[in-house]
Coordinates of C-alpha atoms in Angstrom, one line a residue:
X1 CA 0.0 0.0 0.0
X2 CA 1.5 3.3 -0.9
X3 CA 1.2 6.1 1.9
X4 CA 1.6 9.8 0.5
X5 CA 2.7 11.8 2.9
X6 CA 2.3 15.4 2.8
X7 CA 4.3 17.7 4.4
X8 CA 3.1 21.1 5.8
X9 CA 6.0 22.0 7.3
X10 CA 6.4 25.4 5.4
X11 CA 2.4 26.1 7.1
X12 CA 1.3 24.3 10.3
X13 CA 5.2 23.7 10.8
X14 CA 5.8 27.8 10.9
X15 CA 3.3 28.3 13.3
X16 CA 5.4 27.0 16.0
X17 CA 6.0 29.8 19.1
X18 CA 8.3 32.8 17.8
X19 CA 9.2 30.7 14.1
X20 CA 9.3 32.8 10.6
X21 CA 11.1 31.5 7.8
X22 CA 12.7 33.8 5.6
X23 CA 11.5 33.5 1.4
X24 CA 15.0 32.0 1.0
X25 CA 14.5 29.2 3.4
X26 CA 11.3 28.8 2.5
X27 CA 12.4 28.0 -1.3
X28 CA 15.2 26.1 0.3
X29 CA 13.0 23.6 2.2
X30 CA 10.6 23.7 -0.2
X31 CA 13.3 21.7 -2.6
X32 CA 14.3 20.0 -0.5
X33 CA 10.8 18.5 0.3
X34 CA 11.0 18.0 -3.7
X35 CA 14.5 15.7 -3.4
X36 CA 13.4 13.8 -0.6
X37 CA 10.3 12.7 -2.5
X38 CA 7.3 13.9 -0.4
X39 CA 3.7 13.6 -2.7
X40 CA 2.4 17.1 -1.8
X41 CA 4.0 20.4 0.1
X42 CA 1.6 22.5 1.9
X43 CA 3.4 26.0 1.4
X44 CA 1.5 28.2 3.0
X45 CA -1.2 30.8 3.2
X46 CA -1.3 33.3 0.5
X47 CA -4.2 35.4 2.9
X48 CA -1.5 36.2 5.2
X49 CA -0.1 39.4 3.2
X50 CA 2.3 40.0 0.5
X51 CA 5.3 39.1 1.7
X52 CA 3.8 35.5 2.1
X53 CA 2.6 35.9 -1.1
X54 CA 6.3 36.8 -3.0
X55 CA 7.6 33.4 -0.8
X56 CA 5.4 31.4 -2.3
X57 CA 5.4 32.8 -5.5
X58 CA 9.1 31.9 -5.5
X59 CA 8.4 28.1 -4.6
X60 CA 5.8 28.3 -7.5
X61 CA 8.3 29.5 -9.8
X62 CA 10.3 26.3 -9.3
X63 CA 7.8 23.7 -10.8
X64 CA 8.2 21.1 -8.7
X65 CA 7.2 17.5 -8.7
X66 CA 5.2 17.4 -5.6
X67 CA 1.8 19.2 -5.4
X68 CA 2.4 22.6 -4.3
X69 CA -0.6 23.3 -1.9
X70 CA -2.0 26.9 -0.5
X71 CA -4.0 26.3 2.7
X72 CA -7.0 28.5 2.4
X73 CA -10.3 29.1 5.0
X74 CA -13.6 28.0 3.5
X75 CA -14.2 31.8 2.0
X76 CA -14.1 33.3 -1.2
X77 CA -11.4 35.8 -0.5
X78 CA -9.1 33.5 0.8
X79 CA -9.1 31.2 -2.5
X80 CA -9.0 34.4 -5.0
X81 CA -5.9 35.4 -3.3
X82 CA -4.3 31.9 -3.7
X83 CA -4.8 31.7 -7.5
X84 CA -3.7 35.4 -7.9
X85 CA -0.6 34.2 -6.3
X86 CA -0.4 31.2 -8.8
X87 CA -2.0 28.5 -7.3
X88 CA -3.9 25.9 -8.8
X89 CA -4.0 23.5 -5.8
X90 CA -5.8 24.5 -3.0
X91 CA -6.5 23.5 0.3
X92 CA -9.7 24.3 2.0
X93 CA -10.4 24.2 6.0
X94 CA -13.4 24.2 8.1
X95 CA -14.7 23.6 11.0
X96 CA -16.3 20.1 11.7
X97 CA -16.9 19.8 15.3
X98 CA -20.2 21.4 17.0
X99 CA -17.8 23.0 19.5
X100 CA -15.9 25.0 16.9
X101 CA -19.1 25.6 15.1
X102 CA -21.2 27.2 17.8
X103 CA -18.1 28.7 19.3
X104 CA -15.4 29.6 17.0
X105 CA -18.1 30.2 14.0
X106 CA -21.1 31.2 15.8
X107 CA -23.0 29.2 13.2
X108 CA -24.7 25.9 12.2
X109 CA -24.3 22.9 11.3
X110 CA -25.9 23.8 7.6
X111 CA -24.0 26.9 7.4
X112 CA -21.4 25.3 7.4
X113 CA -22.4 22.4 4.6
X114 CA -23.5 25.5 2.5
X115 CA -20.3 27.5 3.1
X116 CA -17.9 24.4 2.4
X117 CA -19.7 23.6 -0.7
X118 CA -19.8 27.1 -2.0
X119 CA -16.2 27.8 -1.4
X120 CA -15.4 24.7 -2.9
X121 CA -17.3 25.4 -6.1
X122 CA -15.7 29.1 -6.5
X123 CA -12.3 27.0 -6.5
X124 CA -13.1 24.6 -8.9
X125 CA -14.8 26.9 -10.9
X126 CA -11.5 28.7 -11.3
X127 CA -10.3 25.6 -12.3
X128 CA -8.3 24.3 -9.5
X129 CA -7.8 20.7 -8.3
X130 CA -9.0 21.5 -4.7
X131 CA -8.3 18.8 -1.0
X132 CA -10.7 19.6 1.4
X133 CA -10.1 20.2 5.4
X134 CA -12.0 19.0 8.4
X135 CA -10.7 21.2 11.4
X136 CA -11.4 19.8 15.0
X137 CA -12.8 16.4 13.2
X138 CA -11.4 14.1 15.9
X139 CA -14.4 16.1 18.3
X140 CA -16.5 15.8 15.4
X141 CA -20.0 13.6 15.1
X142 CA -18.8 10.9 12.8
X143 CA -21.8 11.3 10.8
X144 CA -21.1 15.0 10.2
X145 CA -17.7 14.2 9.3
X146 CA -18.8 11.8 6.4
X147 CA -21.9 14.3 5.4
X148 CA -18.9 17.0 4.4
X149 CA -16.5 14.9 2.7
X150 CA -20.1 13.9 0.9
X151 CA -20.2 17.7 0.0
X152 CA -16.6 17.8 -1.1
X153 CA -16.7 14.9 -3.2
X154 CA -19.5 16.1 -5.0
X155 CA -17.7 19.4 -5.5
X156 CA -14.9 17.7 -7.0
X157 CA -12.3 17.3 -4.3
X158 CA -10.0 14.7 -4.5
X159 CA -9.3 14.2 -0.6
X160 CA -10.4 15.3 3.1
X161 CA -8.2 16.1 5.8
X162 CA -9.0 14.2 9.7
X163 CA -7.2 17.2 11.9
X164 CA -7.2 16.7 15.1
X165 CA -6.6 20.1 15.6
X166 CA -6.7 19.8 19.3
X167 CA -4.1 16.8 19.7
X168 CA -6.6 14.8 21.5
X169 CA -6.2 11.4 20.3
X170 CA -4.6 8.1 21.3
X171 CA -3.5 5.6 19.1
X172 CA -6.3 2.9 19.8
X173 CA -8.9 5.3 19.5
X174 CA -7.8 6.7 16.1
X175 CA -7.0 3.0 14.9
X176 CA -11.0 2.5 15.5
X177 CA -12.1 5.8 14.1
X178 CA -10.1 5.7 11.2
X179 CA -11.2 1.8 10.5
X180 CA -15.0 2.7 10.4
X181 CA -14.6 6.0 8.9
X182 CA -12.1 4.9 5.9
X183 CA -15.0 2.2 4.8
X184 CA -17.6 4.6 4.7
X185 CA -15.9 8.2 4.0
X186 CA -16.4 8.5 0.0
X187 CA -13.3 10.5 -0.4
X188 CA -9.9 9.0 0.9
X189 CA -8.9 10.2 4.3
X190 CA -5.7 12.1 5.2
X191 CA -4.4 12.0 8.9
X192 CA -3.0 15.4 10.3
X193 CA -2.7 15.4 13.9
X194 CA -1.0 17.7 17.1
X195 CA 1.5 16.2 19.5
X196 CA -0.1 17.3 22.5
X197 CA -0.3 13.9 24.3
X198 CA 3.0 13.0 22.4
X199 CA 1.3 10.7 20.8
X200 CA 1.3 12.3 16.8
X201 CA 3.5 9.8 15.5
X202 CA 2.2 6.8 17.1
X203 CA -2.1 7.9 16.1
X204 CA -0.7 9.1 11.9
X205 CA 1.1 5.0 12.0
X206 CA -2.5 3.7 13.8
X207 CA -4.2 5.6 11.4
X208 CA -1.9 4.1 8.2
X209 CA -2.9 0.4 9.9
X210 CA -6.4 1.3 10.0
X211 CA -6.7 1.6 6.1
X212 CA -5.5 5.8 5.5
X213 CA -3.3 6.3 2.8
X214 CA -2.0 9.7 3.1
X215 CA -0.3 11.1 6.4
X216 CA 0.3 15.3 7.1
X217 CA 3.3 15.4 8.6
X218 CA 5.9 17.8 9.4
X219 CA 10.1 17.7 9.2
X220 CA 11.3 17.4 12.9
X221 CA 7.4 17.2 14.0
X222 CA 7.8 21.3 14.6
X223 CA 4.4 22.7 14.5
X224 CA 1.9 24.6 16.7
X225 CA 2.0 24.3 20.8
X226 CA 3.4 20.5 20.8
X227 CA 3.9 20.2 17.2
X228 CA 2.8 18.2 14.5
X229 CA 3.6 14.3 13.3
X230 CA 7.5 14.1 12.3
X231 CA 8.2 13.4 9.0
X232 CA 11.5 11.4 9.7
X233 CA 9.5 9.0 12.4
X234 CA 6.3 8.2 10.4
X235 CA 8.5 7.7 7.6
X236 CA 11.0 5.6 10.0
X237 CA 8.4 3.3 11.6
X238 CA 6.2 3.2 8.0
X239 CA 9.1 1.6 6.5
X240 CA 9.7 -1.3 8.5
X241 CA 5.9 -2.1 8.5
X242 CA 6.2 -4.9 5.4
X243 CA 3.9 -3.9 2.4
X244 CA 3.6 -0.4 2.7
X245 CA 6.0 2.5 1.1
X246 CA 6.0 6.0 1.3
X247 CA 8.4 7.1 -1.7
X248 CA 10.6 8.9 0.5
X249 CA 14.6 8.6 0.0
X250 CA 15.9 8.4 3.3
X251 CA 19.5 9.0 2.5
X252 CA 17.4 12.8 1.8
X253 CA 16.0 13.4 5.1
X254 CA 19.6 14.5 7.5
X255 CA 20.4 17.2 4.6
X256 CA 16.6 18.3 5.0
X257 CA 16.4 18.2 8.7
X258 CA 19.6 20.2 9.0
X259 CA 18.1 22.8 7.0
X260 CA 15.1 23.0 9.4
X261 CA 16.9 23.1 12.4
X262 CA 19.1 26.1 11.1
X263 CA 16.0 27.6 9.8
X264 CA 14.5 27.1 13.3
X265 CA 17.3 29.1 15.7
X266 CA 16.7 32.2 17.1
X267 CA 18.2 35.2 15.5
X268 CA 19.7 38.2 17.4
X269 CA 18.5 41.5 16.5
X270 CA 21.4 42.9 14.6
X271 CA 21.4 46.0 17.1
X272 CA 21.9 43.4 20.4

């Protein structure tokens, strides 16, 4: 079984405490990411302004082999400034749980069906191959889960994301979930989960046994409060599990994770 993991170190992975990556490093990770094999690179968030925007312009530029992805929210905005910035693969995020809905949203359950599938069809209409987002699904009502990536698939999405946004699950739990859910969910599932319990690595490789074929993960598992899966363990413990690959070249990962963890130190204000 192949796994396709998707990195999104150059998004979720920047939102770690106090990180920025310059537009240098940024390109420089970003082929990186390319050598090493990875199926897909979440590079970021064109919304966030233009210097954001010239960053991932450069890694546009490049053409690399991987899908280049720009994470967007479920709005219209958000997805016109992705493809004025050049992309034609687009992520799209939103709230699943009733928790985020009523409190993070203030909305409903239909908004939020409506909203998805709206967004989803201003994307495609602008003819862009489109992986849709499920924030907070691992609080989510299963049912509602499967209802949106119902929506998505009929708007032409080729994936859904499972984010446990919160870091909340165990590996036993999300072996379960992701059993029932992968037999039902009518477009394949990707795993993105938080190390909160220090657990990420262990749930994305329960998730991969339970039947999920792609796996969000980031180099060094940097990401927001705990941090995200690590890229060099669920790659690690994926191949020595026999019948499953990944594509990843390992001799590729030390040069890569170097680069990170360069890109990661503090820098002194140049007046200190």
């Amino acid at each position: 079984m192949k796994v396709n993991i998707v990195d999104t170190t150059l998004r979720d992975g920047e939102q770690s405490a106090g990180l920025i990556f310059t537009a240098a490093e940024k390109l420089s990770i970003a082929k990186n990411l390319d050598k090493a094999g990875v199926f897909a690179i979440e590079a970021g968030i064109p919304a966030m302004g233009k210097d954001e925007q010239f960053a991932l312009a450069s890694i546009l530029s490049q053409k690399l082999t991987p899908q280049v992805i720009a994470w967007n929210r479920a709005n219209i905005n958000d997805i016109q400034t992705s493809v004025d910035c050049g992309f034609s693969c687009i992520h799209i995020s939103i709230p699943v749980s009733d928790l985020h809905i009523q409190y993070k949203l203030k909305k409903s359950r239909e908004w939020v069906l409506k909203q998805f599938g709206d967004s989803l069809a201003y994307a495609r209409s602008l003819g862009c191959r489109v992986f849709a987002g499920a924030e907070d699904a691992s609080r989510a009502d299963a049912q509602f889960f499967l209802q949106v990536a119902e929506i998505a698939a009929g708007m032409g999405a080729e994936r859904i994301r499972f984010a446990d946004t919160i870091g909340c699950l165990e590996p036993f739990k999300t072996y379960e979930m992701m059993q029932r859910l992968v037999k039902s969910c009518a477009l394949p599932i990707e795993i993105h989960v938080h190390n909160d319990f220090g657990l990420a690595t262990a749930n994305t490789v329960a998730a991969v046994q339970a039947g999920v074929t792609l796996a969000s993960v980031t180099v060094g598992g940097i990401g927001e409060r705990a941090g995200n899966a690590s890229l060099q363990e669920v790659v690690g413990v994926l191949a020595d599990m026999p019948g499953i690959y990944t594509g990843i070249n390992p001799a590729r990962l030390p040069e890569l994770a170097n680069i990170v963890s360069n890109a990661c130190k503090p820098r002194m204000s140049q007046a200190l």
